[in-house]
Amino acid sequence: MESILFEDDELRVIWKPRRSDCLVITFGNLNNLANGMDYFAKAPLEKLGYSSIGFMNKHSHWFPAASMQQAIAAIATVLAQHPHKVIYGGSMGGYAAIKYSAALQATHVLAMCPQWSIDPDECTGWNPGWQEHFAPVMRGMGITHHDVAGQIYLFCDFHYALDKRHADHIAQTNAFIQLINVPFAKHHVTTVL
């Protein structure tokens, strides 16, 4: 049975315990905002039998830091029970998967077409996209080398200029991030894979 481990005005964090040493932590994207007890990748994780935690945004705010700090503190006991933590998300969720990988003690991260930042003050000289979703709570949101941990696999279409630019910025934060090309997917990498 799923239960809510944390909830505030921004997030809902859903926990589904199963018998597995591996904990899969997922982050929803703009198409998957909080809706009851649903969370990103719930159905395949049930079939695979992995313990899982789903972070679901209530708004398109890219998982704000203040809420995330409280949520991660609230799930510390669950994190401590699992030696292997795989984090998975696409786009906005891919951003969060990488951004909070160190705080969540990730062993592995699968991020599909994530953003580095959509804060216009951080992206001087270029349009990071998704500006209609930018809110003051997101200032200074850019991924830094202090944020990342684990083996990170970043999937994006190298020919889709905006996603590749974000991927290149993220790759500069850690030499161990592996960029993987998904040709002709544009910003639909999660759907394609």
mmCIF file of C-alpha atoms in Angstrom:
data_model
loop_
_atom_site.group_PDB
_atom_site.id
_atom_site.type_symbol
_atom_site.label_atom_id
_atom_site.label_comp_id
_atom_site.label_asym_id
_atom_site.label_seq_id
_atom_site.Cartn_x
_atom_site.Cartn_y
_atom_site.Cartn_z
ATOM 1 C CA MET A 1 0.000 0.000 0.000
ATOM 2 C CA GLU A 2 1.318 3.438 -0.904
ATOM 3 C CA SER A 3 1.639 6.124 1.738
ATOM 4 C CA ILE A 4 2.509 9.807 1.690
ATOM 5 C CA LEU A 5 5.817 10.478 3.453
ATOM 6 C CA PHE A 6 5.820 14.234 2.897
ATOM 7 C CA GLU A 7 3.484 16.881 1.537
ATOM 8 C CA ASP A 8 3.488 20.673 1.395
ATOM 9 C CA ASP A 9 2.152 23.330 -0.985
ATOM 10 C CA GLU A 10 4.718 22.339 -3.662
ATOM 11 C CA LEU A 11 5.270 18.566 -3.398
ATOM 12 C CA ARG A 12 3.769 15.213 -2.594
ATOM 13 C CA VAL A 13 6.160 12.328 -1.859
ATOM 14 C CA ILE A 14 4.692 8.838 -2.187
ATOM 15 C CA TRP A 15 6.322 5.672 -0.810
ATOM 16 C CA LYS A 16 5.650 2.113 -1.942
ATOM 17 C CA PRO A 17 7.677 -0.464 0.023
ATOM 18 C CA ARG A 18 8.499 -3.762 -1.622
ATOM 19 C CA ARG A 19 11.078 -6.475 -0.985
ATOM 20 C CA SER A 20 14.088 -5.060 -2.804
ATOM 21 C CA ASP A 21 17.506 -3.766 -1.813
ATOM 22 C CA CYS A 22 17.208 -1.238 -4.616
ATOM 23 C CA LEU A 23 15.082 1.850 -4.114
ATOM 24 C CA VAL A 24 13.920 3.618 -7.277
ATOM 25 C CA ILE A 25 13.183 7.312 -6.784
ATOM 26 C CA THR A 26 11.218 9.005 -9.554
ATOM 27 C CA PHE A 27 10.391 12.610 -10.360
ATOM 28 C CA GLY A 28 7.362 13.599 -12.394
ATOM 29 C CA ASN A 29 7.514 15.926 -15.387
ATOM 30 C CA LEU A 30 5.193 18.726 -16.525
ATOM 31 C CA ASN A 31 2.739 16.146 -17.873
ATOM 32 C CA ASN A 32 2.685 14.297 -14.542
ATOM 33 C CA LEU A 33 1.845 16.700 -11.724
ATOM 34 C CA ALA A 34 0.572 15.408 -8.371
ATOM 35 C CA ASN A 35 -2.693 13.524 -8.744
ATOM 36 C CA GLY A 36 -3.819 11.391 -5.833
ATOM 37 C CA MET A 37 -1.454 8.478 -5.202
ATOM 38 C CA ASP A 38 -0.081 8.312 -8.746
ATOM 39 C CA TYR A 39 3.593 8.929 -9.358
ATOM 40 C CA PHE A 40 5.932 8.815 -12.337
ATOM 41 C CA ALA A 41 6.743 5.240 -13.513
ATOM 42 C CA LYS A 42 4.463 3.666 -10.902
ATOM 43 C CA ALA A 43 3.144 0.866 -13.168
ATOM 44 C CA PRO A 44 6.512 -0.499 -14.381
ATOM 45 C CA LEU A 45 7.991 -0.293 -10.874
ATOM 46 C CA GLU A 46 5.084 -2.347 -9.534
ATOM 47 C CA LYS A 47 5.681 -4.991 -12.221
ATOM 48 C CA LEU A 48 9.426 -5.036 -11.540
ATOM 49 C CA GLY A 49 8.915 -5.302 -7.782
ATOM 50 C CA TYR A 50 11.160 -2.408 -6.738
ATOM 51 C CA SER A 51 10.614 -0.322 -3.636
ATOM 52 C CA SER A 52 9.875 3.177 -4.857
ATOM 53 C CA ILE A 53 9.460 6.791 -3.877
ATOM 54 C CA GLY A 54 7.704 9.186 -6.218
ATOM 55 C CA PHE A 55 8.316 12.923 -5.938
ATOM 56 C CA MET A 56 5.415 14.740 -7.554
ATOM 57 C CA ASN A 57 5.253 18.496 -8.063
ATOM 58 C CA LYS A 58 1.928 20.198 -7.496
ATOM 59 C CA HIS A 59 2.991 23.083 -9.751
ATOM 60 C CA SER A 60 5.437 23.518 -12.618
ATOM 61 C CA HIS A 61 8.143 24.829 -10.273
ATOM 62 C CA TRP A 62 10.980 22.353 -10.970
ATOM 63 C CA PHE A 63 11.044 20.911 -7.437
ATOM 64 C CA PRO A 64 11.997 23.993 -5.372
ATOM 65 C CA ALA A 65 14.970 23.650 -3.029
ATOM 66 C CA ALA A 66 13.206 24.613 0.225
ATOM 67 C CA SER A 67 10.483 21.973 -0.217
ATOM 68 C CA MET A 68 12.995 19.386 -1.406
ATOM 69 C CA GLN A 69 15.207 19.869 1.668
ATOM 70 C CA GLN A 70 12.237 19.216 3.957
ATOM 71 C CA ALA A 71 11.077 16.247 1.877
ATOM 72 C CA ILE A 72 14.515 14.625 1.836
ATOM 73 C CA ALA A 73 14.772 15.020 5.620
ATOM 74 C CA ALA A 74 11.353 13.360 5.945
ATOM 75 C CA ILE A 75 12.437 10.277 3.959
ATOM 76 C CA ALA A 76 15.875 9.835 5.580
ATOM 77 C CA THR A 77 14.860 6.607 7.331
ATOM 78 C CA VAL A 78 13.728 5.019 4.062
ATOM 79 C CA LEU A 79 16.904 6.133 2.264
ATOM 80 C CA ALA A 80 19.038 4.540 4.981
ATOM 81 C CA GLN A 81 17.318 1.152 4.441
ATOM 82 C CA HIS A 82 18.427 0.824 0.800
ATOM 83 C CA PRO A 83 22.076 0.497 -0.252
ATOM 84 C CA HIS A 84 21.240 1.066 -3.937
ATOM 85 C CA LYS A 85 19.294 4.128 -5.012
ATOM 86 C CA VAL A 86 18.382 4.662 -8.665
ATOM 87 C CA ILE A 87 16.878 8.043 -9.534
ATOM 88 C CA TYR A 88 14.817 8.461 -12.684
ATOM 89 C CA GLY A 89 13.054 11.372 -14.360
ATOM 90 C CA GLY A 90 12.474 13.213 -17.618
ATOM 91 C CA SER A 91 12.627 16.916 -18.486
ATOM 92 C CA MET A 92 11.632 18.751 -15.271
ATOM 93 C CA GLY A 93 11.925 15.398 -13.488
ATOM 94 C CA GLY A 94 15.292 14.733 -15.150
ATOM 95 C CA TYR A 95 16.511 18.059 -13.786
ATOM 96 C CA ALA A 96 15.452 17.042 -10.263
ATOM 97 C CA ALA A 97 16.961 13.560 -10.631
ATOM 98 C CA ILE A 98 20.391 15.114 -11.184
ATOM 99 C CA LYS A 99 19.961 18.217 -8.989
ATOM 100 C CA TYR A 100 19.117 16.169 -5.884
ATOM 101 C CA SER A 101 21.226 13.080 -6.614
ATOM 102 C CA ALA A 102 23.793 13.876 -3.886
ATOM 103 C CA ALA A 103 21.148 14.734 -1.282
ATOM 104 C CA LEU A 104 19.349 11.455 -2.091
ATOM 105 C CA GLN A 105 22.618 9.457 -1.991
ATOM 106 C CA ALA A 106 22.132 8.175 -5.533
ATOM 107 C CA THR A 107 24.128 5.229 -6.801
ATOM 108 C CA HIS A 108 22.713 5.659 -10.325
ATOM 109 C CA VAL A 109 20.752 8.358 -12.153
ATOM 110 C CA LEU A 110 18.781 8.050 -15.394
ATOM 111 C CA ALA A 111 17.874 11.539 -16.627
ATOM 112 C CA MET A 112 15.998 12.111 -19.875
ATOM 113 C CA CYS A 113 16.361 15.522 -21.589
ATOM 114 C CA PRO A 114 16.842 17.461 -18.317
ATOM 115 C CA GLN A 115 17.297 21.187 -17.961
ATOM 116 C CA TRP A 116 20.353 22.701 -16.271
ATOM 117 C CA SER A 117 18.381 25.793 -15.206
ATOM 118 C CA ILE A 118 15.526 27.895 -16.503
ATOM 119 C CA ASP A 119 16.479 30.889 -14.346
ATOM 120 C CA PRO A 120 17.076 33.710 -16.871
ATOM 121 C CA ASP A 121 19.627 35.301 -14.507
ATOM 122 C CA GLU A 122 21.761 32.146 -14.697
ATOM 123 C CA CYS A 123 21.337 31.688 -18.449
ATOM 124 C CA THR A 124 22.839 34.991 -19.531
ATOM 125 C CA GLY A 125 22.894 35.359 -23.304
ATOM 126 C CA TRP A 126 20.635 32.422 -24.161
ATOM 127 C CA ASN A 127 17.000 31.434 -23.734
ATOM 128 C CA PRO A 128 16.767 28.263 -21.621
ATOM 129 C CA GLY A 129 13.140 27.680 -22.603
ATOM 130 C CA TRP A 130 10.127 27.061 -20.368
ATOM 131 C CA GLN A 131 10.101 30.718 -19.288
ATOM 132 C CA GLU A 132 6.328 30.665 -18.831
ATOM 133 C CA HIS A 133 6.929 28.308 -15.887
ATOM 134 C CA PHE A 134 9.688 30.272 -14.179
ATOM 135 C CA ALA A 135 8.755 31.535 -10.691
ATOM 136 C CA PRO A 136 10.763 33.475 -8.062
ATOM 137 C CA VAL A 137 10.985 30.323 -5.885
ATOM 138 C CA MET A 138 13.245 28.881 -8.636
ATOM 139 C CA ARG A 139 15.991 31.563 -8.534
ATOM 140 C CA GLY A 140 19.509 30.103 -8.472
ATOM 141 C CA MET A 141 18.213 26.658 -9.425
ATOM 142 C CA GLY A 142 21.146 25.692 -11.672
ATOM 143 C CA ILE A 143 22.765 22.290 -11.163
ATOM 144 C CA THR A 144 26.272 22.542 -9.653
ATOM 145 C CA HIS A 145 28.993 19.977 -8.955
ATOM 146 C CA HIS A 146 27.928 19.946 -5.280
ATOM 147 C CA ASP A 147 24.494 18.637 -6.291
ATOM 148 C CA VAL A 148 25.520 15.532 -8.205
ATOM 149 C CA ALA A 149 26.381 12.009 -7.080
ATOM 150 C CA GLY A 150 26.332 8.487 -8.452
ATOM 151 C CA GLN A 151 26.783 7.224 -11.972
ATOM 152 C CA ILE A 152 24.732 9.605 -14.087
ATOM 153 C CA TYR A 153 23.382 8.684 -17.518
ATOM 154 C CA LEU A 154 21.933 11.703 -19.325
ATOM 155 C CA PHE A 155 19.905 10.885 -22.439
ATOM 156 C CA CYS A 156 19.137 13.594 -25.007
ATOM 157 C CA ASP A 157 18.899 14.195 -28.730
ATOM 158 C CA PHE A 158 22.291 15.719 -29.612
ATOM 159 C CA HIS A 159 20.725 17.366 -32.686
ATOM 160 C CA TYR A 160 18.046 19.141 -30.643
ATOM 161 C CA ALA A 161 19.989 22.300 -29.820
ATOM 162 C CA LEU A 162 18.208 23.423 -26.647
ATOM 163 C CA ASP A 163 18.369 20.049 -24.902
ATOM 164 C CA LYS A 164 21.991 19.554 -25.973
ATOM 165 C CA ARG A 165 22.930 22.942 -24.530
ATOM 166 C CA HIS A 166 21.360 22.026 -21.188
ATOM 167 C CA ALA A 167 23.100 18.631 -21.296
ATOM 168 C CA ASP A 168 26.473 20.248 -21.967
ATOM 169 C CA HIS A 169 26.033 22.609 -18.995
ATOM 170 C CA ILE A 170 25.127 19.673 -16.750
ATOM 171 C CA ALA A 171 28.070 17.593 -18.032
ATOM 172 C CA GLN A 172 30.447 20.374 -16.976
ATOM 173 C CA THR A 173 29.438 19.790 -13.332
ATOM 174 C CA ASN A 174 30.898 16.272 -13.165
ATOM 175 C CA ALA A 175 33.367 14.420 -15.379
ATOM 176 C CA PHE A 176 31.569 11.117 -14.764
ATOM 177 C CA ILE A 177 28.270 12.139 -16.342
ATOM 178 C CA GLN A 178 27.718 10.074 -19.476
ATOM 179 C CA LEU A 179 25.842 11.773 -22.295
ATOM 180 C CA ILE A 180 23.888 9.360 -24.485
ATOM 181 C CA ASN A 181 22.460 10.422 -27.838
ATOM 182 C CA VAL A 182 18.850 9.544 -28.661
ATOM 183 C CA PRO A 183 18.672 10.712 -32.291
ATOM 184 C CA PHE A 184 15.503 12.210 -33.764
ATOM 185 C CA ALA A 185 13.707 12.196 -30.390
ATOM 186 C CA LYS A 186 13.802 15.990 -29.913
ATOM 187 C CA HIS A 187 12.372 16.655 -26.417
ATOM 188 C CA HIS A 188 10.457 13.358 -26.378
ATOM 189 C CA VAL A 189 13.308 11.169 -25.108
ATOM 190 C CA THR A 190 11.294 9.797 -22.158
ATOM 191 C CA THR A 191 8.460 8.733 -24.450
ATOM 192 C CA VAL A 192 10.838 7.225 -27.022
ATOM 193 C CA LEU A 193 12.751 5.186 -24.446
#
